[in-house]
Short mmCIF file of C-alpha atoms in Angstrom, two decimals:
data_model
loop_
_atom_site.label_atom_id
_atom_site.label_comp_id
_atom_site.label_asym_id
_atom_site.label_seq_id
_atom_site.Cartn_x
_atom_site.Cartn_y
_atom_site.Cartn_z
CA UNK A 8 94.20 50.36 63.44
CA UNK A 9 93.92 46.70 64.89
CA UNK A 10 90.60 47.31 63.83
CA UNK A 11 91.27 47.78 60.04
CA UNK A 12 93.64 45.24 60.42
CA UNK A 13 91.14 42.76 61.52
CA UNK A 14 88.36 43.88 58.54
CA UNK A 15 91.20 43.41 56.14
CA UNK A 16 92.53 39.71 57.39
CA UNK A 17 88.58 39.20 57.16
CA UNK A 18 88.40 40.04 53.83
CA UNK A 19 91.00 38.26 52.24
CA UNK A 20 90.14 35.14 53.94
CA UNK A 21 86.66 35.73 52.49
CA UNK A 22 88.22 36.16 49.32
CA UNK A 23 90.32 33.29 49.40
CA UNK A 24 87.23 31.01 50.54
CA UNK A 25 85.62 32.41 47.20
CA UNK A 26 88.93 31.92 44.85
CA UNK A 27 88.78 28.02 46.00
CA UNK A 28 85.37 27.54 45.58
CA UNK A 29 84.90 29.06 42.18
CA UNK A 30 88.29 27.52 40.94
CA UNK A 31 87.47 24.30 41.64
CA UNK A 32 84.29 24.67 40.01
CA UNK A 33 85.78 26.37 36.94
CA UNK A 34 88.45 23.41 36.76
CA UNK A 35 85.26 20.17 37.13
CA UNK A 36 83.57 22.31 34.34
CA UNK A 37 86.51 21.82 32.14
CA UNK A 38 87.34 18.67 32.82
CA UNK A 39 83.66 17.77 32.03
CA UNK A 40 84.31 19.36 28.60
CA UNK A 41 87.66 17.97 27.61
CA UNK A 42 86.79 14.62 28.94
CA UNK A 43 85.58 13.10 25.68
CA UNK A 44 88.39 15.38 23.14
CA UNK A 45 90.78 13.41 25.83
CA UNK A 46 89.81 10.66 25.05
CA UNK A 47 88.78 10.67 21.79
CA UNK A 48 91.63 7.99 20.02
CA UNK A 49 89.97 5.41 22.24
CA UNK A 50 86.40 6.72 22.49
CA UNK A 51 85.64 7.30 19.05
CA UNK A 52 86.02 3.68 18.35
CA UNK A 53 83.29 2.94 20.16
CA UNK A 54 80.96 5.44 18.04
CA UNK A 55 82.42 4.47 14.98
CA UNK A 56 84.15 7.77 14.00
CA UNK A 57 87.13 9.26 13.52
CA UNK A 58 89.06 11.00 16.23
CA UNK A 59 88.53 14.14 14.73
CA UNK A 60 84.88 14.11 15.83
CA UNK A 61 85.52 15.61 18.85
CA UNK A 62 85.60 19.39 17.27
CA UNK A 63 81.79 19.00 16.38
CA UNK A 64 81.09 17.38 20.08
CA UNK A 65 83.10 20.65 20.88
CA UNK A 66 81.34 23.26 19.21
CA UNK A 67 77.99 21.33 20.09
CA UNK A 68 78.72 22.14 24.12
CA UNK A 69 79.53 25.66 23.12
CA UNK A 70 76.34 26.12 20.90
CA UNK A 71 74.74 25.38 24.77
CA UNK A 72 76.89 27.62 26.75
CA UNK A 73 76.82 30.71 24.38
CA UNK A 74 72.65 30.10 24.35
CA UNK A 75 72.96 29.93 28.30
CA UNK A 76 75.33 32.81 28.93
CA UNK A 77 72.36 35.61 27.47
CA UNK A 78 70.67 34.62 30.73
CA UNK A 79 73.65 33.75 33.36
CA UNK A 80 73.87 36.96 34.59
CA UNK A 81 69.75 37.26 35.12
CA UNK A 82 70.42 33.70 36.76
CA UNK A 83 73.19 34.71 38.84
CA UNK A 84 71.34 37.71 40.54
CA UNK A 85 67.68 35.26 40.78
CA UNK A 86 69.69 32.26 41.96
CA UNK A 87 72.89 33.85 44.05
CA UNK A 88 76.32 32.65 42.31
CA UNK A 89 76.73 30.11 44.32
CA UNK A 90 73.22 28.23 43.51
CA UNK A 91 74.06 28.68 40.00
CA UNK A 92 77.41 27.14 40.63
CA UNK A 93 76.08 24.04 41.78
CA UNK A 94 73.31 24.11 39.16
CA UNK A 95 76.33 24.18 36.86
CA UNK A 96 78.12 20.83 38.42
CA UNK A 97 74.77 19.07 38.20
CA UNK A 98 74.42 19.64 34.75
CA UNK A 99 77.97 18.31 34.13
CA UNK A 100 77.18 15.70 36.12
CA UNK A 101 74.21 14.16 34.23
CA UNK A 102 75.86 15.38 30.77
CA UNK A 103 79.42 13.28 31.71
CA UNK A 104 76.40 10.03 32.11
CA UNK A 105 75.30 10.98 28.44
CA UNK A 106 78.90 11.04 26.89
CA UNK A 107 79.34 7.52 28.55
CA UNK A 108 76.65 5.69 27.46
CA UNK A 109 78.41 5.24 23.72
CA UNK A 110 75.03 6.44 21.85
CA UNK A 111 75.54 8.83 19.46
CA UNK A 112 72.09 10.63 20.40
CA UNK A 113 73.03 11.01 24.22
CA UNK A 114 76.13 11.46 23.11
CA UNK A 115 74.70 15.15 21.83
CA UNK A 116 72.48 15.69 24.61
CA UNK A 117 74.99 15.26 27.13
CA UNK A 118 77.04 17.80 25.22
CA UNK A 119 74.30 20.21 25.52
CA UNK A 120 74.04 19.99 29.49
CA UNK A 121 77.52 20.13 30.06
CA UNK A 122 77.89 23.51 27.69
CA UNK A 123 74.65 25.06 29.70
CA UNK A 124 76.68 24.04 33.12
CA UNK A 125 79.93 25.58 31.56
CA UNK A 126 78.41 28.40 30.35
CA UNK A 127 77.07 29.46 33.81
CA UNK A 128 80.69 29.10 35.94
CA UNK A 129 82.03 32.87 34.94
CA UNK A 130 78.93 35.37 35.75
CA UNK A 131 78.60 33.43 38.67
CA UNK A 132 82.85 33.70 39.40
CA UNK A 133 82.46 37.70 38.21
CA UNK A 134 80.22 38.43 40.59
CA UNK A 135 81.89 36.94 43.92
CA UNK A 136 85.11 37.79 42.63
CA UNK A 137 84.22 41.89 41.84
CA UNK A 138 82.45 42.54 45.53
CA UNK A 139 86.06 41.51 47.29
CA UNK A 140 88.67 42.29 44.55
CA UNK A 141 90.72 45.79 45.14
CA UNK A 142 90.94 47.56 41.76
CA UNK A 143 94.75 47.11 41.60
CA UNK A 144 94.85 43.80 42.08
CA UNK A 145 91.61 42.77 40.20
CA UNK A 146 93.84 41.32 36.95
CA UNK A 147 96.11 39.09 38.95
CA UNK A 148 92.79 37.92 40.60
CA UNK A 149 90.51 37.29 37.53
CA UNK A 150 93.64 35.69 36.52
CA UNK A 151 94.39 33.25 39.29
CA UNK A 152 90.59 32.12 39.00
CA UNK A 153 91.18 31.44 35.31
CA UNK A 154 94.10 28.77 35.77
CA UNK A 155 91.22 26.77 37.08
CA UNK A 156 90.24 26.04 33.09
CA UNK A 157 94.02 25.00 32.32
CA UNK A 158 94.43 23.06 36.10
CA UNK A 159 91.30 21.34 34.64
CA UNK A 160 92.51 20.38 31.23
CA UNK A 161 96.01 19.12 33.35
CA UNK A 162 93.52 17.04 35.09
CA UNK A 163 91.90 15.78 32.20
CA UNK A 164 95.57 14.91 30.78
CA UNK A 165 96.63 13.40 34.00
CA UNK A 166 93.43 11.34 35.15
CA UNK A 167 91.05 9.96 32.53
CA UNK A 168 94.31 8.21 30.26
CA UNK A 169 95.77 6.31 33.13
CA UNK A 170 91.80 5.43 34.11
CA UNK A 171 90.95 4.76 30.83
CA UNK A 172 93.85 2.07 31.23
CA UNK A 173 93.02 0.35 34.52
CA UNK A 174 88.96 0.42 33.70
CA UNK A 175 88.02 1.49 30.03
CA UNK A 176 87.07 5.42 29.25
CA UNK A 177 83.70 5.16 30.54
CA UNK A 178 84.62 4.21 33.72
CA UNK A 179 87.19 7.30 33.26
CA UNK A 180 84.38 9.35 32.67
CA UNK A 181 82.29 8.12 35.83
CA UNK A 182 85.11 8.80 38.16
CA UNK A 183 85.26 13.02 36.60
CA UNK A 184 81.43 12.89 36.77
CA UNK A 185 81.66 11.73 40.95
CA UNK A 186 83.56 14.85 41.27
CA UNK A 187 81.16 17.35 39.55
CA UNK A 188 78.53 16.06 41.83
CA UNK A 189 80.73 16.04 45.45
CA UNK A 190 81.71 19.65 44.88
CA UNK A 191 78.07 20.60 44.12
CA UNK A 192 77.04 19.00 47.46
CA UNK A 193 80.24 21.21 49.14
CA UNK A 194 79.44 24.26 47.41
CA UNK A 195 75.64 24.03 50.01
CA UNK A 196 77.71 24.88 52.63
CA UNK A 197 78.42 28.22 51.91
CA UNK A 198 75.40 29.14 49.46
CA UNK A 199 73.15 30.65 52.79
CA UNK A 200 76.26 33.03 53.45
CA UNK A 201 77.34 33.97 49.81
CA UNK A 202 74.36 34.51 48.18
CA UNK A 203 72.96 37.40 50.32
CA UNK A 204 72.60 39.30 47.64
CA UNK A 205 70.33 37.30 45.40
CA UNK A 206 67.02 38.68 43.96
CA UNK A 207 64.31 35.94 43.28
CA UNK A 208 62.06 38.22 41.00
CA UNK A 209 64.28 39.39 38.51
CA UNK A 210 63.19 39.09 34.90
CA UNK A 211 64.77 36.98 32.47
CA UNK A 212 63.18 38.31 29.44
CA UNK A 213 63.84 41.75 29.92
CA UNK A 214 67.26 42.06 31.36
CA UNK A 215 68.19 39.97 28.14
CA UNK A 216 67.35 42.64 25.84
CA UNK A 217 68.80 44.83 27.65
CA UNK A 218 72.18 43.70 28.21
CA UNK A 219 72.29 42.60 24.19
CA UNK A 220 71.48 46.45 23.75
CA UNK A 221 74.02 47.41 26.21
CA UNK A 222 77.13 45.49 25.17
CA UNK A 223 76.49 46.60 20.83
CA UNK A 224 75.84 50.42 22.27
CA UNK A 225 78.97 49.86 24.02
CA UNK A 226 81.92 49.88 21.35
CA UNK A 227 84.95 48.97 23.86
CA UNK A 228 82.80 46.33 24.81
CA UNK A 229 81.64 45.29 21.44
CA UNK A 230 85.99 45.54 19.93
CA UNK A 231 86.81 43.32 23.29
CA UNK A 232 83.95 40.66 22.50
CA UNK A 233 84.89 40.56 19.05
CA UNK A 234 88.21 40.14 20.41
CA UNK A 235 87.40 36.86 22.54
CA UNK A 236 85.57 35.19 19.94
CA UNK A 237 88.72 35.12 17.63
CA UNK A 238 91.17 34.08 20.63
CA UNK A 239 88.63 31.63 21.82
CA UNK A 240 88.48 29.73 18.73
CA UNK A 241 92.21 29.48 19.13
CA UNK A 242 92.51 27.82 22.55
CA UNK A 243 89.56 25.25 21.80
CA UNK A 244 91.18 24.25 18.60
CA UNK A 245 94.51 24.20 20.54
CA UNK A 246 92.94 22.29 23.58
CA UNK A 247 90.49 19.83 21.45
CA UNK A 248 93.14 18.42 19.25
CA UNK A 249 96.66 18.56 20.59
CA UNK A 250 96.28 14.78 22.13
CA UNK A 251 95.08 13.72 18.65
CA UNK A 252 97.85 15.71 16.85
CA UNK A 253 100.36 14.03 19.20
CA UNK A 254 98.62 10.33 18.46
CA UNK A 255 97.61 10.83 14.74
CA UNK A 256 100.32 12.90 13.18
CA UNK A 257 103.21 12.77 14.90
CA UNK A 258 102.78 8.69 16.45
CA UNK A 259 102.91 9.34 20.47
CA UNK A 260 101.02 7.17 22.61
CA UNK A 261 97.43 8.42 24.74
CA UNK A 262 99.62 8.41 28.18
CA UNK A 263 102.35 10.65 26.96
CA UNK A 264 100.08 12.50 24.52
CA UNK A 265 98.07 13.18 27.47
CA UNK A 266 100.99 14.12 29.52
CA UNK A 267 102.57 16.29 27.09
CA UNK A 268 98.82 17.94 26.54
CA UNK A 269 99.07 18.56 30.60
CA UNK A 270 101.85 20.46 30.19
CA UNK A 271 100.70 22.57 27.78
CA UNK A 272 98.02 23.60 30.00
CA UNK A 273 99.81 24.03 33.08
CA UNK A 274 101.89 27.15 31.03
CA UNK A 275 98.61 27.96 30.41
CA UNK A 276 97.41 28.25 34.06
CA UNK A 277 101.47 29.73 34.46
CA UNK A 278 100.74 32.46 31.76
CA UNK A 279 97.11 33.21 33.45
CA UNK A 280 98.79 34.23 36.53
CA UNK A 281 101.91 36.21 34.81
CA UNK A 282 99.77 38.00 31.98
CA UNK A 283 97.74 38.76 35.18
CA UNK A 284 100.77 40.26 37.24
CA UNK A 285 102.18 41.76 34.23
CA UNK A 286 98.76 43.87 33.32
CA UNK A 287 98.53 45.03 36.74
CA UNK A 288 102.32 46.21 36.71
CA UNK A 289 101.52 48.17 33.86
CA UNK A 290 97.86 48.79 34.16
CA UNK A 291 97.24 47.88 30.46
CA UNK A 292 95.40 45.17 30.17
CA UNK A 293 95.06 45.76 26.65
CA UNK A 294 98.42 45.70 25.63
CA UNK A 295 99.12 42.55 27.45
CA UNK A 296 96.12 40.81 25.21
CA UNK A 297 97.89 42.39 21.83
CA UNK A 298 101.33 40.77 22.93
CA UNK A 299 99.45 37.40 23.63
CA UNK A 300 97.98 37.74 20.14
CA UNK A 301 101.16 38.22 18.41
CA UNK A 302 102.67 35.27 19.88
CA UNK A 303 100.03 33.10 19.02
CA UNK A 304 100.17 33.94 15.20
CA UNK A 305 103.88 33.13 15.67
CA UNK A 306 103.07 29.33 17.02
CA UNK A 307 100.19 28.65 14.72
CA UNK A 308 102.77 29.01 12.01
CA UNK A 309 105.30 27.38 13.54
CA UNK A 310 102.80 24.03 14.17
CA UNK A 311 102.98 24.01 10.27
CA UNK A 312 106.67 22.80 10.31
CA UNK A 313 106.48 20.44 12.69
CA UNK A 314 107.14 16.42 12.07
CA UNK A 315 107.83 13.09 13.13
CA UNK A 316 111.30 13.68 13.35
CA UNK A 317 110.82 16.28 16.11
CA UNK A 318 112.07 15.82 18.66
CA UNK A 319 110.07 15.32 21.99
CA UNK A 320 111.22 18.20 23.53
CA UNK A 321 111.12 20.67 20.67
CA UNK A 322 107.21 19.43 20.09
CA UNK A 323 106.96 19.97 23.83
CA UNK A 324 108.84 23.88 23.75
CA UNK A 325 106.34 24.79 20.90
CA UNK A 326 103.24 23.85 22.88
CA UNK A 327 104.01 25.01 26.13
CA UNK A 328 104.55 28.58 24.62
CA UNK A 329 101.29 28.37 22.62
CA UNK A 330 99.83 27.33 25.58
CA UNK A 331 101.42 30.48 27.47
CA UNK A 332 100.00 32.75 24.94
CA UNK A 333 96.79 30.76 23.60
CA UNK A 334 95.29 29.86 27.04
CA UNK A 335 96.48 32.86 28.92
CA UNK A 336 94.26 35.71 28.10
CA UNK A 337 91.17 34.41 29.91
CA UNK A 338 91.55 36.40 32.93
CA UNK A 339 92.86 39.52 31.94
CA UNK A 340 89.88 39.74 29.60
CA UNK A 341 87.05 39.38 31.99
CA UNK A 342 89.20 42.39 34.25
CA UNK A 343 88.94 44.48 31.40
CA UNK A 344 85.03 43.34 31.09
CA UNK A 345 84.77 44.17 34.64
CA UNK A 346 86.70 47.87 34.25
CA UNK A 347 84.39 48.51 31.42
CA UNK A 348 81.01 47.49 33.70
CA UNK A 349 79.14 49.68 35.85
CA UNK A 350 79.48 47.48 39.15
CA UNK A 351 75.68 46.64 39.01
CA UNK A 352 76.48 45.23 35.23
CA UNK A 353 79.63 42.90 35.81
CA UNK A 354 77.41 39.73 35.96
CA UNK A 355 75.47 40.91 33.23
CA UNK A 356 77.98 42.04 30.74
CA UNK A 357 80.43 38.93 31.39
CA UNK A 358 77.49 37.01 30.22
CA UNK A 359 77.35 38.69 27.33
CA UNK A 360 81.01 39.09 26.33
CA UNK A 361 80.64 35.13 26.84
CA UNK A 362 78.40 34.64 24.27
CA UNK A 363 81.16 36.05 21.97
CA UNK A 364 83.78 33.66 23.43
CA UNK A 365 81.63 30.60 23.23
CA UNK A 366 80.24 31.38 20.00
CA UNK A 367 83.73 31.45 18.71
CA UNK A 368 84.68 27.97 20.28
CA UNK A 369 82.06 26.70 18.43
CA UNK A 370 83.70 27.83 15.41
CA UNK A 371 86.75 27.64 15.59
CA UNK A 372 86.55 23.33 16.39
CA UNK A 373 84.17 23.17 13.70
CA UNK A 374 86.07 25.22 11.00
CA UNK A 375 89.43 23.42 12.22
CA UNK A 376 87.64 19.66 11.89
CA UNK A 377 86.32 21.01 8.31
CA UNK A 378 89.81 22.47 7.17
CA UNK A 379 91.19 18.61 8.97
CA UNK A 380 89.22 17.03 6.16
CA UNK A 381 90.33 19.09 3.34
CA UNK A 382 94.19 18.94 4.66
CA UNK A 383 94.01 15.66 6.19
CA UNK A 384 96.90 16.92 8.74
CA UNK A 385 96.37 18.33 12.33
CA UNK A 386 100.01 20.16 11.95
CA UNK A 387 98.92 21.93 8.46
CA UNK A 388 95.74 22.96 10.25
CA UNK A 389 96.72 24.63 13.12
CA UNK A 390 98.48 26.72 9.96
CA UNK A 391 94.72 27.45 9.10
CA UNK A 392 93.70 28.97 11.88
CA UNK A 393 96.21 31.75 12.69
CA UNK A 394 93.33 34.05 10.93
CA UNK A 395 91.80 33.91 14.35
CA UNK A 396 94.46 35.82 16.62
CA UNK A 397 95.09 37.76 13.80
CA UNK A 398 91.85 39.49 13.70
CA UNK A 399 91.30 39.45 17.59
CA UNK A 400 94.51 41.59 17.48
CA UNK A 401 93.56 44.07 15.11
CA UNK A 402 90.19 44.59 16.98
CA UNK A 403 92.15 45.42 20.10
CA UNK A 404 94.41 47.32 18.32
CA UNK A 405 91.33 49.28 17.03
CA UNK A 406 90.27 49.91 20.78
CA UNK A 407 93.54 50.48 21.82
CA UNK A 408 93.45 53.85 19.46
CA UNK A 409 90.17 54.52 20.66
CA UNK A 410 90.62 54.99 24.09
CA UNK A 411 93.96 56.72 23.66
CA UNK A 412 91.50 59.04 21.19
CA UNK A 413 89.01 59.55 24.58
CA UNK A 414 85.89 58.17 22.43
#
């Protein structure tokens, strides 16, 4: 018995080694791609654009990490998931220097590297996180690792404004790319002992056709994807232009734009951990995702109706609950991924269910920035886009009846 006590200690302090190592990379990644939308009322100046920019600098990184993510998993078993980790950081690293140099060009190619290192942090987090996760505890898990994106998009709220004010945004950006690179050089401390597993021959070429085969063959798979496309367009259009909403439309400063943006995404990171806890308790992870798609229809709409004469705390209610819904479905969507894997897949088939989330980041920015110039108000716009969680839900609603069906 003092045996299996002693395994067990083990291997949740293992695990917990691995949930603070692939969190904090998860969190630098975002930060690395919020850092310029954060910015963006100050930064765009300096490019000679309009704030609303930042959804095509969006979608660009995205373009990057939904190319990447067909070969992540491939990566992750060549590499170990801890080399790709830090091959991740690095990217963000040298991609945070090409948003601060203030050249349009560089501007683009920096986007590029940090959507390839983004695009790599989940296989990478699937794969530690599945070898050490019990079944029935694997959505709170997934979960906990995802309020790493909203802890970094609090960070982004909380850091780069007040930097921006004591040094200009490019020296806001230096100080977020320092941090990409001192994790990186952390993470070599553990990569000899977690990435036993890796295999240094595996084809890229292959495995990619493969796993594209796999994940269409596979129509739970295929519903889910479709799924996090349309609720990833939400949160990137939610998460890209809330501080310019805040600025533009309804006449807040950066600081408490920024703060109020913070919020948001800490009842993100809150609603990753209790959609999380709340799918386990029922052991539906499904019907969580439908409820979190209901309520984000309900907030798009609201955003319509909302004004200058709101006041602070009503504009701060509404967000925080879109960001409850909007930003909380991460995790309990790469559980059901993982339920829906073969154990030898998880990797693999995160990668490509990723492709499906980033490709829909890079539309929904894009479409939101387009609909922006037609409407010429960030409130009407968020209207716009409540097509997206409405069609994610009636794809899980559609696998929902499926599985109850056995097919």
């Amino acid at each position: 018995r003092r045996e299996k006590i002693q395994s067990s200690t083990s291997t949740w302090r293992a695990l917990s080694l691995i949930l603070i190592l692939i969190s904090s990379v998860q969190a630098l990644a975002t930060l690395s791609v919020l850092s310029l939308a954060t910015l963006a009322p100050v930064a765009s100046k300096s490019f000679g654009l309009g704030a609303h920019f930042v959804g095509y600098q969006v979608s660009t990184i995205y373009v990057s990490a939904a190319g990447i993510s067909l070969i992540s998993g491939t990566l992750v078993r060549r590499w170990g998931a801890v080399g790709v980790s830090q091959c991740a950081l690095i990217l963000c690293f040298v991609g945070i220097l090409g948003l601060s140099a203030g050249n349009l060009a560089i501007l683009i190619l920096g986007s590029l590297f940090i959507g390839a290192g983004y695009g790599l942090t989940n296989p990478a987090a699937s794969h530690l996180l599945f070898r050490l996760t019990p079944p029935r505890h694997r959505n709170l898990f997934f979960s906990l690792k995802q309020t790493s994106v909203p802890l970094g998009g609090i960070l982004a709220g909380l850091m780069l404004p007040p930097l921006t004010e004591l040094g200009g945004w490019r020296f806001a950006l230096l100080a977020s790319a320092c941090l990409a690179c001192a994790v990186a050089l952390i993470l070599n401390l553990y990569r000899k002992q977690l990435d036993f597993d890796r295999e240094p021959k595996k084809a890229l070429k292959k495995n990619v056709k493969y796993d594209l085969k796999m994940i269409y063959q596979r129509k739970s798979l295929l519903r889910l994807s479709i799924m996090a496309f349309c609720y990833s367009a939400t949160q990137l259009s939610l998460m890209s232009f809330a501080v310019s909403m805040l600025v533009e439309d309804l006449t807040k400063t950066l600081v408490i734009a920024g703060t109020v943006a913070s919020l948001m995404q800490g009842f993100g990171a809150v609603g990753r951990i209790a959609w999380g806890i709340v799918a386990d308790r029922l052991a539906s992870g499904l019907s969580v995702l439908i409820a979190i798609g209901c309520l984000s229809i309900a907030s798009s709409l609201v955003m319509t109706q909302m004004g200058k004469e709101w006041p602070l705390l009503a504009v701060l209610f509404l967000l925080c609950i879109f960001g409850l819904c909007s930003i909380g479905w991460n995790g309990v969507f790469l559980a059901e991924v993982a339920r829906m894997s073969k154990p030898e897949e998880v990797s693999s088939m995160t990668g490509m269910a990723l492709f499906f989330t980033f490709s829909g980041v890079v539309v929904g920015p894009t479409l939101f920035s387009l609909a922006y110039n037609v409407l010429g108000s960030y409130t009407s716009t968020f209207g716009v886009i409540a097509v997206f969680p409405a069609v994610g839900t009636l794809s899980l609603l559609g696998l929902r009846k499926r599985e109850s069906l056995g097919a």
